mmCIF file of C-alpha atoms in Angstrom:
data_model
loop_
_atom_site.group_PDB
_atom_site.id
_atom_site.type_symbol
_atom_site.label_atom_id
_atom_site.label_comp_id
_atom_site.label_asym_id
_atom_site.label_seq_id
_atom_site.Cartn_x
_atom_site.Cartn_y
_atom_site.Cartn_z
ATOM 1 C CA UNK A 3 28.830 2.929 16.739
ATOM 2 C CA UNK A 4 28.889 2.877 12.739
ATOM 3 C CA UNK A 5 26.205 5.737 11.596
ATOM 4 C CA UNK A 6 24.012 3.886 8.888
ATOM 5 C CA UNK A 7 23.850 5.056 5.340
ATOM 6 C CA UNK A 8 20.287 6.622 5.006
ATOM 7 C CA UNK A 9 18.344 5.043 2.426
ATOM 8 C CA UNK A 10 14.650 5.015 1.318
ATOM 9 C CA UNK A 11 12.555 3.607 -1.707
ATOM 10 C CA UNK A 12 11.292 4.539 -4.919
ATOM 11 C CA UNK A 13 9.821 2.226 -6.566
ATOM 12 C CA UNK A 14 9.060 4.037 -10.317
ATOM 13 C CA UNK A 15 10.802 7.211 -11.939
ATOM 14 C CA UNK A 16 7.336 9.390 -10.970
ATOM 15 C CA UNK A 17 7.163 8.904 -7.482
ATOM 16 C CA UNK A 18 6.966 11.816 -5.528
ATOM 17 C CA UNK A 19 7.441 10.107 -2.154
ATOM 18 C CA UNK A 20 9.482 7.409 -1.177
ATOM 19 C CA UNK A 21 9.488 4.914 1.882
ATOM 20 C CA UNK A 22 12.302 5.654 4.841
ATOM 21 C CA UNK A 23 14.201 2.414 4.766
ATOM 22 C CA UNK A 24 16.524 2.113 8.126
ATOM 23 C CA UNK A 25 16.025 0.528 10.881
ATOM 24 C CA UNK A 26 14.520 2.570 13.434
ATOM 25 C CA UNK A 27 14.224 5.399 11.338
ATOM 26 C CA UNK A 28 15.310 8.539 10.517
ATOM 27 C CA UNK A 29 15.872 11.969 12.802
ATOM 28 C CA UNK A 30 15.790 15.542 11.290
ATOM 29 C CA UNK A 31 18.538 16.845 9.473
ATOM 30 C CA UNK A 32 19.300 13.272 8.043
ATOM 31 C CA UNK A 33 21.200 14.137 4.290
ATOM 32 C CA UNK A 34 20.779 11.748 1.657
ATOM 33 C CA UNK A 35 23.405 11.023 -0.818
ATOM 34 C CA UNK A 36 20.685 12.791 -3.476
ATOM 35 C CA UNK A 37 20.975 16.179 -1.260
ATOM 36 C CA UNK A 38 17.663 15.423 0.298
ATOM 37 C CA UNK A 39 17.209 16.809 3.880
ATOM 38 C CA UNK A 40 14.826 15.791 6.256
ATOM 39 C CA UNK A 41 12.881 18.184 7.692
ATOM 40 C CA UNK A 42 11.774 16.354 10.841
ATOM 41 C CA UNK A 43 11.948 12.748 12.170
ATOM 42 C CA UNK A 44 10.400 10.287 10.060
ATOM 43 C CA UNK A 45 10.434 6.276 11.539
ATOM 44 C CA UNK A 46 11.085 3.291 9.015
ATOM 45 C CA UNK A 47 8.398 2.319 6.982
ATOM 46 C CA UNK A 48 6.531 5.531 6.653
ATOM 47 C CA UNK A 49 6.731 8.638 3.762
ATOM 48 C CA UNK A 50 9.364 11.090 2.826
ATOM 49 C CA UNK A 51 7.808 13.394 0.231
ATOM 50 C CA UNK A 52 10.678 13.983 -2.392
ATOM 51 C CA UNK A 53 9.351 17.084 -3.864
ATOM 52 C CA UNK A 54 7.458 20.417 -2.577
ATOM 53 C CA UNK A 55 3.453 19.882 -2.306
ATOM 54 C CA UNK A 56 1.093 22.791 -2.601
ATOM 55 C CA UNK A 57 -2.651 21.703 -1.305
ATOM 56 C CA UNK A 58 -4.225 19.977 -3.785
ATOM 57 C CA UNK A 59 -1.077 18.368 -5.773
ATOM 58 C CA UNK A 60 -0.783 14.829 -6.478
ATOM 59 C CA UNK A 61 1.219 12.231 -4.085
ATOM 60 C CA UNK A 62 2.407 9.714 -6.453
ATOM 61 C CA UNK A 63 3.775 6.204 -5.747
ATOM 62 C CA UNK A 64 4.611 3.046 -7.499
ATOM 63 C CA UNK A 65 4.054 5.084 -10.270
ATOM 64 C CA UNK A 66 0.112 5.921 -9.267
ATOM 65 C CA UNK A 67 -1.680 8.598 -7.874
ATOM 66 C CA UNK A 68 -2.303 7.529 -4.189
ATOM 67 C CA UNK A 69 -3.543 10.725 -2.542
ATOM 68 C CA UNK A 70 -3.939 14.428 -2.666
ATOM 69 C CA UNK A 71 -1.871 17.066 -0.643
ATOM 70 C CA UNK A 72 -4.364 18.203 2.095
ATOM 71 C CA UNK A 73 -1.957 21.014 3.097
ATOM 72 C CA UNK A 74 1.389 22.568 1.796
ATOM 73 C CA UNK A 75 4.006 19.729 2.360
ATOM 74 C CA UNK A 76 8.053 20.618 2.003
ATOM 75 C CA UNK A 77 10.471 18.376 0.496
ATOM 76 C CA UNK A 78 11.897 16.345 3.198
ATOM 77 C CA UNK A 79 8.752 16.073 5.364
ATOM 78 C CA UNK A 80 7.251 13.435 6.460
ATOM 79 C CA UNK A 81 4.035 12.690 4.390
ATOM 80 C CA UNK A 82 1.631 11.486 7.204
ATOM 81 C CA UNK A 83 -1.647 9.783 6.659
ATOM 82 C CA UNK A 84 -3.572 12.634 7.806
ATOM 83 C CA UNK A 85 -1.942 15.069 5.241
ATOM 84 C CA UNK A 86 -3.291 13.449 2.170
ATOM 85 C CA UNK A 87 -6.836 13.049 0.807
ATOM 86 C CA UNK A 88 -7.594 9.718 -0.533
ATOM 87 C CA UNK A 89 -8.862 10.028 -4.339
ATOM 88 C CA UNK A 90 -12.612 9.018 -4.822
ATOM 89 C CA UNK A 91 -12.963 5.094 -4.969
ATOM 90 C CA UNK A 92 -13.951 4.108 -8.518
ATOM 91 C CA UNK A 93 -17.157 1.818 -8.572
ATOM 92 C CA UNK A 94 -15.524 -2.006 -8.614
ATOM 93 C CA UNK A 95 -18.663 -2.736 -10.666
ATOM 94 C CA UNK A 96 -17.425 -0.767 -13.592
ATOM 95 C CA UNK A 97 -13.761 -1.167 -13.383
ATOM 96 C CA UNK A 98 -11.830 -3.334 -16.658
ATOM 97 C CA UNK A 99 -10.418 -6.525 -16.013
ATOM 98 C CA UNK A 100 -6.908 -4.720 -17.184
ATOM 99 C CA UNK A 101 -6.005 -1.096 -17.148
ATOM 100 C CA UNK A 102 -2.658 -0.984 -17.948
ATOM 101 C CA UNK A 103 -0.754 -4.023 -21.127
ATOM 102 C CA UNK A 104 2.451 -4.555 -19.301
ATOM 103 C CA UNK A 105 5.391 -4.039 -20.064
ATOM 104 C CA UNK A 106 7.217 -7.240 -22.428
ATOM 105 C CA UNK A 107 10.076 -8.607 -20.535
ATOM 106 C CA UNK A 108 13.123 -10.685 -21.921
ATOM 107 C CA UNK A 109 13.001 -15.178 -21.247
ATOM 108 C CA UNK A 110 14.679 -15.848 -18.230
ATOM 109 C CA UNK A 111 17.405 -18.249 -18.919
ATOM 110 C CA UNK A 112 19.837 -20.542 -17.046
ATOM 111 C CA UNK A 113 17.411 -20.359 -13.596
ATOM 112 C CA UNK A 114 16.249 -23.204 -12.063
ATOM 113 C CA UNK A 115 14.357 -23.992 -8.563
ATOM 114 C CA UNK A 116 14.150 -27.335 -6.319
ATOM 115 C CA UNK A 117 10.799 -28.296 -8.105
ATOM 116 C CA UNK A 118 9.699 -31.123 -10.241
ATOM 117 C CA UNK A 119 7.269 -30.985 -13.477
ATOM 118 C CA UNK A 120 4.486 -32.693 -13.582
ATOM 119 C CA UNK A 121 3.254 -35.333 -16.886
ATOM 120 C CA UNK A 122 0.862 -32.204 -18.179
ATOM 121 C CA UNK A 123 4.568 -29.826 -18.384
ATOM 122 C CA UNK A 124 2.803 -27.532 -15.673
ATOM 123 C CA UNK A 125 5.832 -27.838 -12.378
ATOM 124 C CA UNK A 126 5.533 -27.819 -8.770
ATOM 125 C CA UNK A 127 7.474 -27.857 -5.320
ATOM 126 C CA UNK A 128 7.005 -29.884 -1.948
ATOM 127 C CA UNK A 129 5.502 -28.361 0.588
ATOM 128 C CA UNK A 130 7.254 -30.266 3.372
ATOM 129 C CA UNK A 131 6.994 -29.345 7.299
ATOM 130 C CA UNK A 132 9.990 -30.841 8.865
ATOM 131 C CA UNK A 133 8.510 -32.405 12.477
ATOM 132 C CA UNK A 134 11.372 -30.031 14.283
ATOM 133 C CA UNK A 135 9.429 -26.592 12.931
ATOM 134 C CA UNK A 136 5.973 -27.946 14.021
ATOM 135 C CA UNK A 137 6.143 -29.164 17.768
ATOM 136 C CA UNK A 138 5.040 -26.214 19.795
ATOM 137 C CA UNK A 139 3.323 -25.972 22.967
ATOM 138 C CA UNK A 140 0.555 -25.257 21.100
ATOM 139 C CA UNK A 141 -2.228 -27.515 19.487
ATOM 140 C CA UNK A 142 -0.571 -27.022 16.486
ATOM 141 C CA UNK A 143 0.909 -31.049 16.229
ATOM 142 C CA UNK A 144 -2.676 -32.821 17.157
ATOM 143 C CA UNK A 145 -3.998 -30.705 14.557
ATOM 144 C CA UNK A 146 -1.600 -31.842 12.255
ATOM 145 C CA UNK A 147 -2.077 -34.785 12.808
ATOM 146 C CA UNK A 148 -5.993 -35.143 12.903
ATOM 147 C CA UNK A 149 -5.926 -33.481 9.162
ATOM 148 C CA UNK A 150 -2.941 -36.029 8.074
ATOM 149 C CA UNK A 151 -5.526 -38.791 9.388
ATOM 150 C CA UNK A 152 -8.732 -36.572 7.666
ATOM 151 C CA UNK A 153 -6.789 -36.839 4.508
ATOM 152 C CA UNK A 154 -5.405 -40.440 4.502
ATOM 153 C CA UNK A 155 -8.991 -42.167 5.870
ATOM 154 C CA UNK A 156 -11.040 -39.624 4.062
ATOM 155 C CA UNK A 157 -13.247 -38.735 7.231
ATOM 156 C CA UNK A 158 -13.389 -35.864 9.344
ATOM 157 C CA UNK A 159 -12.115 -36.133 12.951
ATOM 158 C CA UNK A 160 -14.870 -33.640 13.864
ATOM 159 C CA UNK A 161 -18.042 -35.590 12.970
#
C-alpha cells in the first residue's frame, strides 16, 4: 500500500489553522513536509492548529478571526469545536454593505466557456438534463414533465 503524502489547507498567509486534507484522515505522529507534527489523530475535513494557542488567543482562518482559544492548544492538535469560543455576533442591522475593497485582479484573457451571448452583450449557458440522468425510480420524470407542460400551456397541473 502507497502511504499518502499528508497535506492540509491554508487558505491566506495569517491562518493559524489549516484543514486536514486526506482521505480518511490523519493519525498521530503524521510529519508534514513543513516539520509539522501531529499531536493526535485528526480525520479529513476538520482543524490542525499550525501554531501554539494560549487561552484567549485568536484562531484565524481565511484570513479572519473565527474563534477564540478556550484552553491552551499545541501546535499539531486538533482544534475541535468545543475548544474555541465563537466571537460575539455583530448586529446584522448595523453591519456595511462592504467591509473590506478587494483586491484588483489582472483581465482574464484567451478563456472561453460553452455559452452563448445574448443581443443585450450579457452571456449565458444551457441548462440541459439529458433524459438518461433523469429517469429514476423516483417521481422525479412525472414531475418533470408536469412543469415542462406548466411551462409550455401556462397552467398549473395542480389546480
Amino acid at each position: 500500500m502507497v502511504k499518502q503524502m499528508p497535506l492540509y489547507i491554508k487558505v491566506n498567509d495569517r491562518d493559524n489553522v489549516a484543514i486536514v486534507a486526506n482521505a480518511g484522515g490523519l493519525t498521530k505522529g503524521t510529519r508534514f513536509p513543513c516539520g509539522l507534527t501531529l499531536m493526535e489523530d485528526i480525520p479529513q475535513g476538520h482543524k490542525v492548529a499550525l501554531a501554539d494557542f494560549r487561552e484567549g488567543d485568536p484562531i484565524v482562518r481565511y484570513g479572519e478571526v473565527i474563534g477564540y482559544a478556550q484552553k491552551r492548544i499545541q501546535k499539531g492538535e486538533w482544534v475541535k469545536e468545543s475548544s474555541i469560543r465563537l466571537p460575539h455576533p455583530p448586529d446584522l442591522h448595523q453591519l456595511p454593505i462592504a467591509t473590506k475593497t478587494p483586491v484588483a485582479l489582472p483581465p482574464l484573457e484567451g478563456y472561453t466557456f460553452q455559452g452563448y451571448r445574448n443581443a443585450d452583450g450579457s452571456f449565458g449557458t444551457r441548462n440541459l438534463l439529458p433524459e438518461s440522468v433523469i429517469k429514476t425510480r423516483s417521481k422525479l420524470p412525472r414531475k418533470l414533465d408536469q412543469s415542462t407542460k406548466y411551462c409550455t400551456r401556462g397552467s398549473s397541473p395542480n389546480r
